[in-house]
Short mmCIF file of C-alpha atoms in Angstrom, two decimals:
data_model
loop_
_atom_site.label_atom_id
_atom_site.label_comp_id
_atom_site.label_asym_id
_atom_site.label_seq_id
_atom_site.Cartn_x
_atom_site.Cartn_y
_atom_site.Cartn_z
CA ARG A 307 14.08 0.49 -14.05
CA GLU A 308 13.42 -2.57 -12.28
CA THR A 309 14.06 -4.78 -15.18
CA PHE A 310 16.83 -4.56 -17.76
CA ILE A 311 15.70 -3.00 -21.00
CA THR A 312 17.68 -3.26 -24.35
CA GLY A 313 17.35 -2.47 -27.81
CA ALA A 314 14.46 -0.83 -29.63
CA VAL A 315 12.38 -1.11 -26.40
CA ALA A 316 14.95 0.91 -24.52
CA ASN A 317 15.03 3.59 -27.16
CA GLN A 318 11.39 3.95 -27.13
CA VAL A 319 11.23 4.38 -23.35
CA GLU A 320 13.95 7.04 -23.45
CA GLU A 321 12.27 8.79 -26.20
CA LYS A 322 8.98 8.97 -24.09
CA ILE A 323 10.95 10.15 -21.13
CA ALA A 324 12.50 12.96 -23.11
CA SER A 325 9.24 13.92 -24.79
CA TYR A 326 7.65 14.14 -21.40
CA VAL A 327 10.45 16.18 -19.81
CA PHE A 328 10.51 18.70 -22.78
CA ASP A 329 6.77 19.12 -22.64
CA LEU A 330 7.19 20.00 -19.01
CA MET A 331 10.02 22.36 -19.87
CA GLU A 332 7.89 24.27 -22.21
CA LYS A 333 5.06 24.57 -19.63
CA PHE A 334 7.46 25.87 -16.85
CA ALA A 335 9.12 28.29 -19.48
CA GLY A 336 5.55 29.62 -20.22
CA TYR A 337 5.23 30.46 -16.54
CA GLY A 338 8.23 32.71 -16.71
CA PHE A 339 11.06 30.27 -15.69
CA ASN A 340 14.31 30.56 -17.40
CA LYS A 341 15.73 27.50 -19.32
CA SER A 342 17.92 26.02 -16.75
CA HIS A 343 15.14 26.33 -14.12
CA SER A 344 12.63 24.90 -16.34
CA ALA A 345 14.83 21.79 -17.21
CA ALA A 346 15.45 21.20 -13.44
CA TYR A 347 11.62 21.53 -12.49
CA ALA A 348 10.63 19.26 -15.40
CA LEU A 349 13.03 16.48 -14.42
CA VAL A 350 11.87 16.63 -10.89
CA ALA A 351 8.27 16.71 -11.98
CA TYR A 352 8.83 13.62 -14.02
CA GLN A 353 10.62 11.79 -11.12
CA THR A 354 7.86 12.80 -8.69
CA ALA A 355 5.04 11.52 -11.12
CA TRP A 356 7.04 8.23 -11.73
CA LEU A 357 7.46 7.63 -7.87
CA LYS A 358 3.73 8.47 -7.22
CA THR A 359 2.56 5.95 -9.94
CA HIS A 360 4.88 3.09 -9.06
CA TYR A 361 5.38 3.52 -5.28
CA PRO A 362 2.18 5.34 -4.31
CA ALA A 363 2.20 4.37 -0.54
CA ALA A 364 5.92 5.20 0.04
CA PHE A 365 5.57 8.44 -1.93
CA MET A 366 2.56 9.70 -0.01
CA SER A 367 4.02 8.53 3.13
CA ALA A 368 7.11 10.74 2.36
CA VAL A 369 4.85 13.63 1.44
CA LEU A 370 2.83 13.54 4.54
CA SER A 371 6.02 13.41 6.65
CA SER A 372 7.41 16.54 5.00
CA ASP A 373 4.15 18.51 5.98
CA MET A 374 3.26 16.86 9.23
CA ASP A 375 3.57 19.99 11.16
CA ASN A 376 0.89 21.53 9.13
CA THR A 377 -2.42 19.89 10.03
CA ASP A 378 -4.40 21.67 7.23
CA LYS A 379 -1.96 20.20 4.64
CA VAL A 380 -2.08 16.77 6.29
CA VAL A 381 -5.85 16.66 6.07
CA THR A 382 -5.63 17.66 2.41
CA LEU A 383 -3.05 14.87 1.61
CA ILE A 384 -5.07 12.24 3.65
CA GLU A 385 -8.04 13.03 1.48
CA GLU A 386 -5.71 12.53 -1.55
CA CYS A 387 -4.56 9.05 -0.24
CA ARG A 388 -8.19 7.99 0.08
CA GLN A 389 -8.90 9.17 -3.45
CA MET A 390 -5.89 7.00 -4.43
CA LYS A 391 -7.58 3.97 -2.63
CA LEU A 392 -4.65 4.03 -0.10
CA GLU A 393 -5.39 2.49 3.20
CA ILE A 394 -4.36 4.75 6.33
CA SER A 395 -3.84 2.84 9.64
CA PRO A 396 -4.48 4.96 12.75
CA PRO A 397 -1.61 5.75 15.13
CA ASP A 398 -0.37 2.66 16.92
CA ILE A 399 1.91 2.89 20.11
CA ASN A 400 3.78 -0.46 19.12
CA VAL A 401 4.02 0.30 15.44
CA SER A 402 4.04 3.82 14.47
CA ASN A 403 7.25 6.01 14.40
CA TYR A 404 7.64 9.66 14.56
CA ARG A 405 7.06 10.16 10.83
CA PHE A 406 4.52 8.36 8.56
CA THR A 407 5.74 5.03 7.41
CA VAL A 408 4.60 2.04 5.16
CA SER A 409 3.66 -1.21 6.58
CA ASP A 410 4.41 -4.63 5.03
CA ASN A 411 0.85 -4.80 3.45
CA GLU A 412 1.39 -1.31 1.88
CA HIS A 413 -0.88 0.65 4.28
CA ILE A 414 0.30 4.06 5.31
CA VAL A 415 0.96 3.98 9.16
CA TYR A 416 -0.01 7.47 10.81
CA GLY A 417 3.14 9.12 12.30
CA LEU A 418 2.95 10.01 15.96
CA GLY A 419 4.47 13.30 15.24
CA ALA A 420 1.33 14.35 13.40
CA VAL A 421 -0.71 13.98 16.62
CA LYS A 422 -1.53 17.42 18.23
CA GLY A 423 -0.12 17.87 21.65
CA VAL A 424 2.50 15.14 21.43
CA GLY A 425 6.01 16.56 21.35
CA GLU A 426 9.10 15.11 19.69
CA SER A 427 10.89 14.35 23.14
CA ALA A 428 7.88 12.19 24.18
CA ILE A 429 7.86 10.28 20.87
CA GLU A 430 11.54 9.77 21.00
CA GLU A 431 11.27 8.44 24.63
CA ILE A 432 8.33 6.07 23.61
CA ILE A 433 10.26 4.72 20.48
CA HIS A 434 13.61 4.36 22.18
CA GLU A 435 11.97 2.40 25.08
CA ARG A 436 10.20 0.17 22.55
CA SER A 437 13.16 -0.53 20.52
CA GLN A 438 15.18 -1.37 23.65
CA THR A 439 13.02 -3.68 25.60
CA GLY A 440 10.09 -4.64 23.22
CA VAL A 441 6.52 -3.62 22.59
CA PHE A 442 4.27 -2.36 25.27
CA THR A 443 1.75 -4.98 26.65
CA GLY A 444 -0.60 -2.37 28.09
CA LEU A 445 -1.11 1.27 29.33
CA TYR A 446 0.27 0.37 32.80
CA ASP A 447 3.23 -1.25 31.16
CA LEU A 448 3.84 1.75 29.04
CA CYS A 449 3.62 4.19 31.87
CA LYS A 450 6.07 2.14 34.04
CA ARG A 451 8.58 1.94 31.41
CA VAL A 452 8.93 5.56 30.09
CA ASP A 453 9.89 8.82 31.58
CA LEU A 454 6.54 10.55 32.72
CA ARG A 455 8.19 13.88 32.85
CA LYS A 456 8.43 13.58 28.87
CA VAL A 457 5.49 11.40 28.24
CA ASN A 458 3.01 13.29 30.62
CA ARG A 459 -0.67 13.04 31.19
CA ARG A 460 -1.39 15.56 28.37
CA VAL A 461 0.52 13.48 25.96
CA LEU A 462 -1.15 10.24 27.00
CA GLU A 463 -4.60 11.85 26.64
CA ALA A 464 -3.69 13.01 23.16
CA LEU A 465 -2.55 9.51 22.17
CA CYS A 466 -5.77 7.90 23.68
CA ARG A 467 -8.06 10.08 21.67
CA ALA A 468 -6.08 9.54 18.42
CA GLY A 469 -6.50 5.71 18.97
CA ALA A 470 -2.83 4.96 19.62
CA PHE A 471 -3.82 2.58 22.51
CA ASP A 472 -6.35 0.65 20.51
CA VAL A 473 -3.86 -2.24 20.22
CA PHE A 474 -4.42 -2.72 24.00
CA ASP A 475 -8.29 -2.30 23.93
CA GLN A 476 -10.71 -0.54 21.67
CA ASN A 477 -12.37 1.22 24.51
CA ARG A 478 -10.88 4.68 24.42
CA ALA A 479 -13.13 6.00 27.16
CA GLY A 480 -11.83 3.25 29.35
CA HIS A 481 -8.19 4.24 28.81
CA LEU A 482 -9.02 7.72 29.59
CA ALA A 483 -11.05 6.98 32.69
CA GLU A 484 -8.29 4.94 34.13
CA LEU A 485 -5.45 7.23 33.23
CA PRO A 486 -5.28 9.12 36.62
CA THR A 487 -4.84 5.84 38.56
CA ILE A 488 -2.29 4.59 35.99
CA VAL A 489 -0.08 7.71 36.26
CA ARG A 490 -0.24 7.53 39.96
CA VAL A 491 0.63 3.92 40.17
CA ALA A 492 3.37 4.24 37.59
CA GLU A 493 4.88 7.34 39.39
CA GLN A 494 4.87 5.40 42.80
CA HIS A 495 6.60 2.60 40.97
CA GLY A 496 9.22 4.88 39.61
CA LYS A 497 10.03 6.59 42.99
CA MET A 498 10.34 3.24 44.77
CA ALA A 499 12.72 1.92 41.94
CA GLU A 500 14.81 5.08 42.26
CA THR A 501 15.13 5.05 46.02
CA GLY A 502 15.65 1.16 46.28
CA GLN A 503 12.91 1.06 48.93
CA ASN A 504 11.32 -2.04 47.34
CA ASP A 505 14.49 -4.09 47.90
CA LEU A 506 15.12 -2.64 51.46
CA PHE A 507 11.94 -4.05 52.80
CA GLY A 508 11.65 -6.98 50.54
CA LEU A 509 8.55 -5.84 48.78
CA SER A 510 9.75 -6.10 45.19
CA ALA A 511 7.87 -9.16 44.23
CA HIS A 512 4.75 -8.04 45.98
CA THR A 513 4.69 -4.61 44.36
CA THR A 514 5.43 -6.20 40.88
CA GLU A 515 2.50 -8.47 41.40
CA LEU A 516 0.20 -5.78 42.61
CA ILE A 517 1.10 -3.42 39.61
CA ASP A 518 0.48 -6.45 37.22
CA GLU A 519 -2.87 -6.94 38.58
CA GLU A 520 -3.57 -3.19 37.94
CA GLU A 521 -3.46 -4.11 34.09
CA VAL A 522 -7.14 -5.09 34.62
CA TYR A 523 -8.96 -1.59 34.84
CA SER A 524 -10.57 -0.91 38.15
CA THR A 525 -13.74 0.57 36.49
CA ASN A 526 -15.87 -0.46 33.65
CA THR A 527 -16.35 2.40 31.45
CA GLU A 528 -19.01 2.52 28.70
CA PRO A 529 -17.26 2.92 25.28
CA TRP A 530 -17.68 6.31 23.51
CA THR A 531 -20.23 6.61 20.72
CA GLU A 532 -19.12 6.80 17.27
CA GLN A 533 -19.66 10.65 17.50
CA GLU A 534 -17.50 11.04 20.50
CA ARG A 535 -14.82 8.73 19.15
CA LEU A 536 -14.50 10.69 15.88
CA ALA A 537 -14.65 13.93 17.70
CA GLY A 538 -11.51 12.85 19.63
CA GLU A 539 -9.79 12.14 16.44
CA LYS A 540 -10.72 15.58 14.98
CA LEU A 541 -9.30 17.17 18.04
CA THR A 542 -6.02 15.37 17.87
CA LEU A 543 -5.44 14.50 14.26
CA GLY A 544 -7.30 17.34 12.64
CA LEU A 545 -9.56 14.90 10.65
CA TYR A 546 -11.95 12.01 11.09
CA LEU A 547 -9.70 8.99 10.41
CA THR A 548 -11.49 5.78 11.29
CA GLY A 549 -15.08 6.98 10.14
CA HIS A 550 -17.27 9.89 9.27
CA PRO A 551 -19.81 11.61 11.44
CA ILE A 552 -22.38 11.09 8.58
CA GLY A 553 -21.94 7.33 8.84
CA GLN A 554 -24.56 6.78 11.62
CA TYR A 555 -27.21 8.74 9.71
CA GLU A 556 -26.53 7.21 6.21
CA GLU A 557 -29.55 4.86 6.44
CA GLU A 558 -31.85 7.73 7.33
CA ILE A 559 -30.53 10.15 4.95
CA ARG A 560 -30.92 7.71 2.01
CA GLN A 561 -34.76 7.88 2.64
CA PHE A 562 -35.26 11.54 2.21
CA THR A 563 -32.47 12.92 -0.19
CA HIS A 564 -32.18 12.52 -3.82
CA GLY A 565 -28.83 10.53 -3.78
CA THR A 566 -25.34 10.88 -2.49
CA ILE A 567 -23.12 13.91 -3.58
CA ALA A 568 -21.29 11.56 -6.13
CA GLN A 569 -24.63 10.41 -7.66
CA LEU A 570 -25.98 13.88 -7.91
CA LEU A 571 -22.88 15.32 -9.41
CA ALA A 572 -22.83 12.51 -12.10
CA GLU A 573 -26.58 13.10 -12.89
CA VAL A 574 -26.32 16.81 -13.25
CA GLU A 575 -23.21 16.44 -15.55
CA ARG A 576 -25.09 13.97 -17.78
CA SER A 577 -28.04 16.22 -17.95
CA LYS A 578 -25.88 19.26 -18.72
CA GLY A 579 -28.37 21.65 -16.96
CA ARG A 580 -30.07 22.66 -13.70
CA MET A 581 -31.95 20.22 -11.54
CA GLU A 582 -33.62 20.57 -8.08
CA ALA A 583 -31.86 18.39 -5.45
CA ARG A 584 -31.86 17.51 -1.78
CA VAL A 585 -28.60 16.59 -0.41
CA ALA A 586 -26.88 16.06 3.10
CA GLY A 587 -23.28 16.37 4.03
CA LEU A 588 -20.84 17.51 6.79
CA VAL A 589 -19.75 21.21 6.56
CA VAL A 590 -15.94 21.02 6.21
CA GLU A 591 -15.18 24.59 5.10
CA ILE A 592 -17.04 27.85 5.37
CA ARG A 593 -16.43 31.37 3.71
CA THR A 594 -18.43 34.48 3.34
CA ARG A 595 -18.17 37.34 0.85
CA GLN A 596 -19.81 40.78 0.83
CA THR A 597 -21.70 42.02 -2.20
CA LYS A 598 -21.58 45.44 -3.65
CA GLN A 599 -24.89 46.36 -1.85
CA GLY A 600 -23.28 45.36 1.48
CA LYS A 601 -25.14 42.09 1.92
CA THR A 602 -23.31 38.75 2.91
CA MET A 603 -23.21 35.66 0.87
CA GLY A 604 -22.36 32.46 2.65
CA PHE A 605 -20.59 29.34 0.97
CA ALA A 606 -20.10 26.02 2.57
CA THR A 607 -18.43 22.79 1.29
CA LEU A 608 -20.44 19.53 2.22
CA ASP A 609 -18.72 16.18 2.37
CA ASP A 610 -20.64 12.82 2.55
CA ARG A 611 -17.66 10.52 2.05
CA THR A 612 -18.59 9.99 -1.70
CA GLY A 613 -17.71 13.57 -2.68
CA ARG A 614 -17.81 17.26 -1.97
CA LEU A 615 -20.18 19.90 -3.08
CA GLU A 616 -20.31 23.65 -2.60
CA ILE A 617 -23.58 25.28 -1.44
CA ALA A 618 -24.35 28.86 -1.61
CA ALA A 619 -26.79 30.97 0.40
CA PHE A 620 -27.26 34.43 -0.96
CA GLY A 621 -28.77 37.47 0.69
CA ASP A 622 -31.78 36.80 2.72
CA LYS A 623 -31.23 33.01 2.60
CA TYR A 624 -27.84 33.52 4.29
CA GLU A 625 -29.37 35.68 7.14
CA THR A 626 -32.15 33.21 7.62
CA TYR A 627 -29.83 30.16 8.04
CA ARG A 628 -26.82 31.96 9.51
CA SER A 629 -27.24 30.22 12.97
CA ILE A 630 -26.72 26.75 11.45
CA PHE A 631 -24.26 27.70 8.81
CA SER A 632 -21.20 26.51 10.84
CA LYS A 633 -18.29 24.07 10.32
CA ASP A 634 -18.58 20.38 11.46
CA THR A 635 -22.50 20.46 11.26
CA LEU A 636 -24.34 17.95 9.38
CA LEU A 637 -26.74 19.87 7.01
CA VAL A 638 -29.51 18.98 4.61
CA ALA A 639 -29.65 21.46 1.75
CA GLU A 640 -32.42 21.91 -0.89
CA GLY A 641 -32.03 24.00 -3.99
CA ALA A 642 -31.00 24.19 -7.68
CA LEU A 643 -27.89 22.21 -8.52
CA ALA A 644 -26.13 23.62 -11.59
CA ILE A 645 -22.74 24.56 -13.00
CA ASP A 646 -21.75 28.08 -11.78
CA ASP A 647 -21.10 30.46 -14.66
CA PHE A 648 -18.31 32.25 -12.86
CA SER A 649 -16.10 29.33 -11.45
CA GLY A 650 -17.21 26.45 -13.89
CA ASN A 651 -17.88 24.29 -10.70
CA LEU A 652 -21.03 22.55 -9.61
CA ARG A 653 -22.98 24.53 -6.97
CA LEU A 654 -26.19 24.28 -5.21
CA SER A 655 -27.97 27.52 -4.54
CA VAL A 656 -29.83 27.02 -1.19
CA GLU A 657 -33.69 27.34 -1.03
CA ASN A 658 -34.00 25.55 2.32
CA LEU A 659 -31.53 24.35 4.79
CA TYR A 660 -31.94 22.06 7.78
CA THR A 661 -29.86 20.41 10.60
CA MET A 662 -30.40 16.67 10.98
CA ASP A 663 -32.96 17.16 13.86
CA GLN A 664 -34.76 19.80 11.73
CA ALA A 665 -34.78 17.40 8.76
CA ARG A 666 -36.38 14.52 10.86
CA GLU A 667 -39.01 16.99 11.94
CA GLN A 668 -39.71 18.06 8.38
CA PHE A 669 -39.63 14.71 6.56
CA SER A 670 -40.42 12.00 9.08
CA ARG A 671 -43.78 10.27 9.37
CA GLY A 672 -43.20 8.33 12.51
CA LEU A 673 -41.06 6.67 14.99
CA GLN A 674 -41.28 2.85 15.28
CA LEU A 675 -39.90 1.09 18.46
CA ASN A 676 -39.34 -2.67 18.49
CA TRP A 677 -39.61 -3.94 21.90
CA MET A 678 -39.49 -7.42 23.31
CA SER A 679 -40.83 -8.51 26.70
CA ASP A 680 -39.93 -11.86 28.47
CA LYS A 681 -40.73 -11.06 32.07
CA GLY A 682 -44.40 -10.52 32.45
CA SER A 683 -46.57 -7.59 33.62
CA SER A 684 -43.85 -6.15 36.05
CA ASN A 685 -41.51 -5.74 33.17
CA LEU A 686 -44.34 -4.02 31.22
CA GLY A 687 -44.79 -1.62 33.91
CA ASP A 688 -41.08 -0.69 34.07
CA PHE A 689 -40.93 -0.21 30.26
CA ILE A 690 -44.16 2.04 30.20
CA SER A 691 -42.67 4.16 32.96
CA GLY A 692 -39.19 4.39 31.27
CA LEU A 693 -40.89 5.28 27.95
CA GLN A 694 -42.99 8.07 29.54
CA THR A 695 -40.03 9.55 31.02
CA ALA A 696 -37.92 9.55 27.67
CA LEU A 697 -40.82 10.81 25.70
CA LEU A 698 -42.13 13.66 28.17
CA PRO A 699 -39.48 16.42 27.37
CA PHE A 700 -40.02 15.99 23.57
CA LYS A 701 -43.85 16.08 23.39
CA GLY A 702 -45.51 18.71 21.00
CA GLY A 703 -44.12 17.80 17.83
CA GLN A 704 -45.67 16.33 14.69
CA CYS A 705 -44.09 12.87 14.72
CA PRO A 706 -46.33 9.96 15.86
CA VAL A 707 -44.80 7.04 17.94
CA GLY A 708 -45.57 3.44 17.28
CA ILE A 709 -44.52 0.21 19.14
CA SER A 710 -44.04 -3.17 17.68
CA TYR A 711 -44.40 -5.48 20.83
CA ILE A 712 -43.51 -9.14 21.10
CA SER A 713 -43.52 -11.50 24.03
CA PRO A 714 -43.71 -15.37 24.55
CA GLU A 715 -47.51 -14.96 24.89
CA ALA A 716 -48.47 -12.30 22.27
CA LYS A 717 -47.48 -9.93 19.46
CA ALA A 718 -49.09 -6.53 18.77
CA ILE A 719 -48.50 -3.29 16.99
CA LEU A 720 -49.52 -0.13 18.99
CA GLN A 721 -49.86 3.54 18.12
CA LEU A 722 -49.51 6.02 20.74
CA GLY A 723 -52.17 8.75 20.83
CA ASP A 724 -51.76 12.35 19.36
CA ASP A 725 -50.99 13.59 22.75
CA TRP A 726 -47.71 11.68 22.49
CA ARG A 727 -46.47 12.97 19.27
CA VAL A 728 -42.84 14.23 19.61
CA HIS A 729 -39.93 16.03 18.19
CA PRO A 730 -37.74 13.21 16.88
CA THR A 731 -34.37 14.55 17.87
CA GLY A 732 -31.17 12.79 18.21
CA ASP A 733 -31.33 13.00 22.00
CA LEU A 734 -34.78 11.40 22.15
CA ILE A 735 -33.60 8.48 19.88
CA ALA A 736 -30.58 7.83 22.04
CA ARG A 737 -32.91 7.81 25.24
CA ILE A 738 -35.15 5.41 23.70
CA ASN A 739 -32.48 3.06 22.57
CA ARG A 740 -31.06 2.90 26.16
CA LEU A 741 -34.41 1.39 27.43
CA ASN A 742 -34.38 -2.24 28.50
CA GLY A 743 -35.89 -4.59 25.92
CA ILE A 744 -35.56 -2.29 22.88
CA LEU A 745 -34.46 -4.30 19.98
CA GLY A 746 -34.31 -1.35 17.62
CA LEU A 747 -35.86 2.02 16.63
CA GLU A 748 -36.56 3.11 13.11
CA VAL A 749 -37.37 6.61 11.85
CA LYS A 750 -39.85 6.31 9.09
CA TYR A 751 -39.95 8.87 6.25
CA ARG A 752 -42.35 9.84 3.73
#
């Protein structure tokens, strides 16, 4: 107890604790435990519940640390932290320890030991150097100071993809592109320091100056897209930590689905019956089952950040959509949403299933480009040529293309002819967004 409790209040608290523990003892005894075991488990259960209630960040940090070698368990526990509204800070080369820790602002700091491909000896080397001579100022500084036989290139690449070097610069692609040069310079620096060659020829000051200049990366690398960044996190952490792949599609999805998973679950629970629904989510789990007739049933769990929902494809439906029924795919599912009689959980029985590109093809009614020109007719010719090049591989679809044009002299809304109707895929959208003068692109839905 943090405060001193006396008298009648103390008696009431002790009575509640005793009552709680005795209730737990009865439950454990019902599972077949003898009395001594039931008493011990009941007391531990009470202490665990108390810690989780009053010190949630510290408790979950300890639980994560105890299972950090089991990526699947870490993923489940991180999801529980999010449900508890606990903030999870990504790995940080200047803050993180081997295990999960709690920061001063009660955030859980990701442990370096939970990053795939990063061994304990490498982490010990990093933490020891950091504690002895201070935080690292950059990736060159890090590689010069640690033993690269322990903290090798594979380790550095994993830490980069996990976001441990974001403290230096948010551009993870830039770190990865510069890494070969950094390692080469650091290895050369280490060899010269070991042999004393610098001092022998009086080049120490010049070499230090040269390496300090190398802190500015030699190449400008375009940052990863959100999808690429999250893919790197999934590869090294086993989960999407700083975002969700569905994030970049949420504005679109909102226009052709019937709501988020959380909204639909609340609605069907209120109605206490079946309802037709169209919902989108990322596939986080898949399983199949054989029926007595030898047919395969497919089950997938969709996640859209607001909740999770199981979808089921029976018989011919599973065979029809088998090619897109895969993990880490964004799917749009249509069907009857109801409580499953067998499991008692909410489930959507699939009638139609789409990938995001297929959903755009099915539900969109047009692409609208917003383009601004400020350099006259020469700029217009370049834009038309670039747009033709972008659209050409995707011709033949049903989606019309419109252009909202603005310049210092004029404004106009143009509609391309039917010959230029396209398949509105993510690749096409990315190509158009890279054209000079494009202010934005909107996919319009019915």
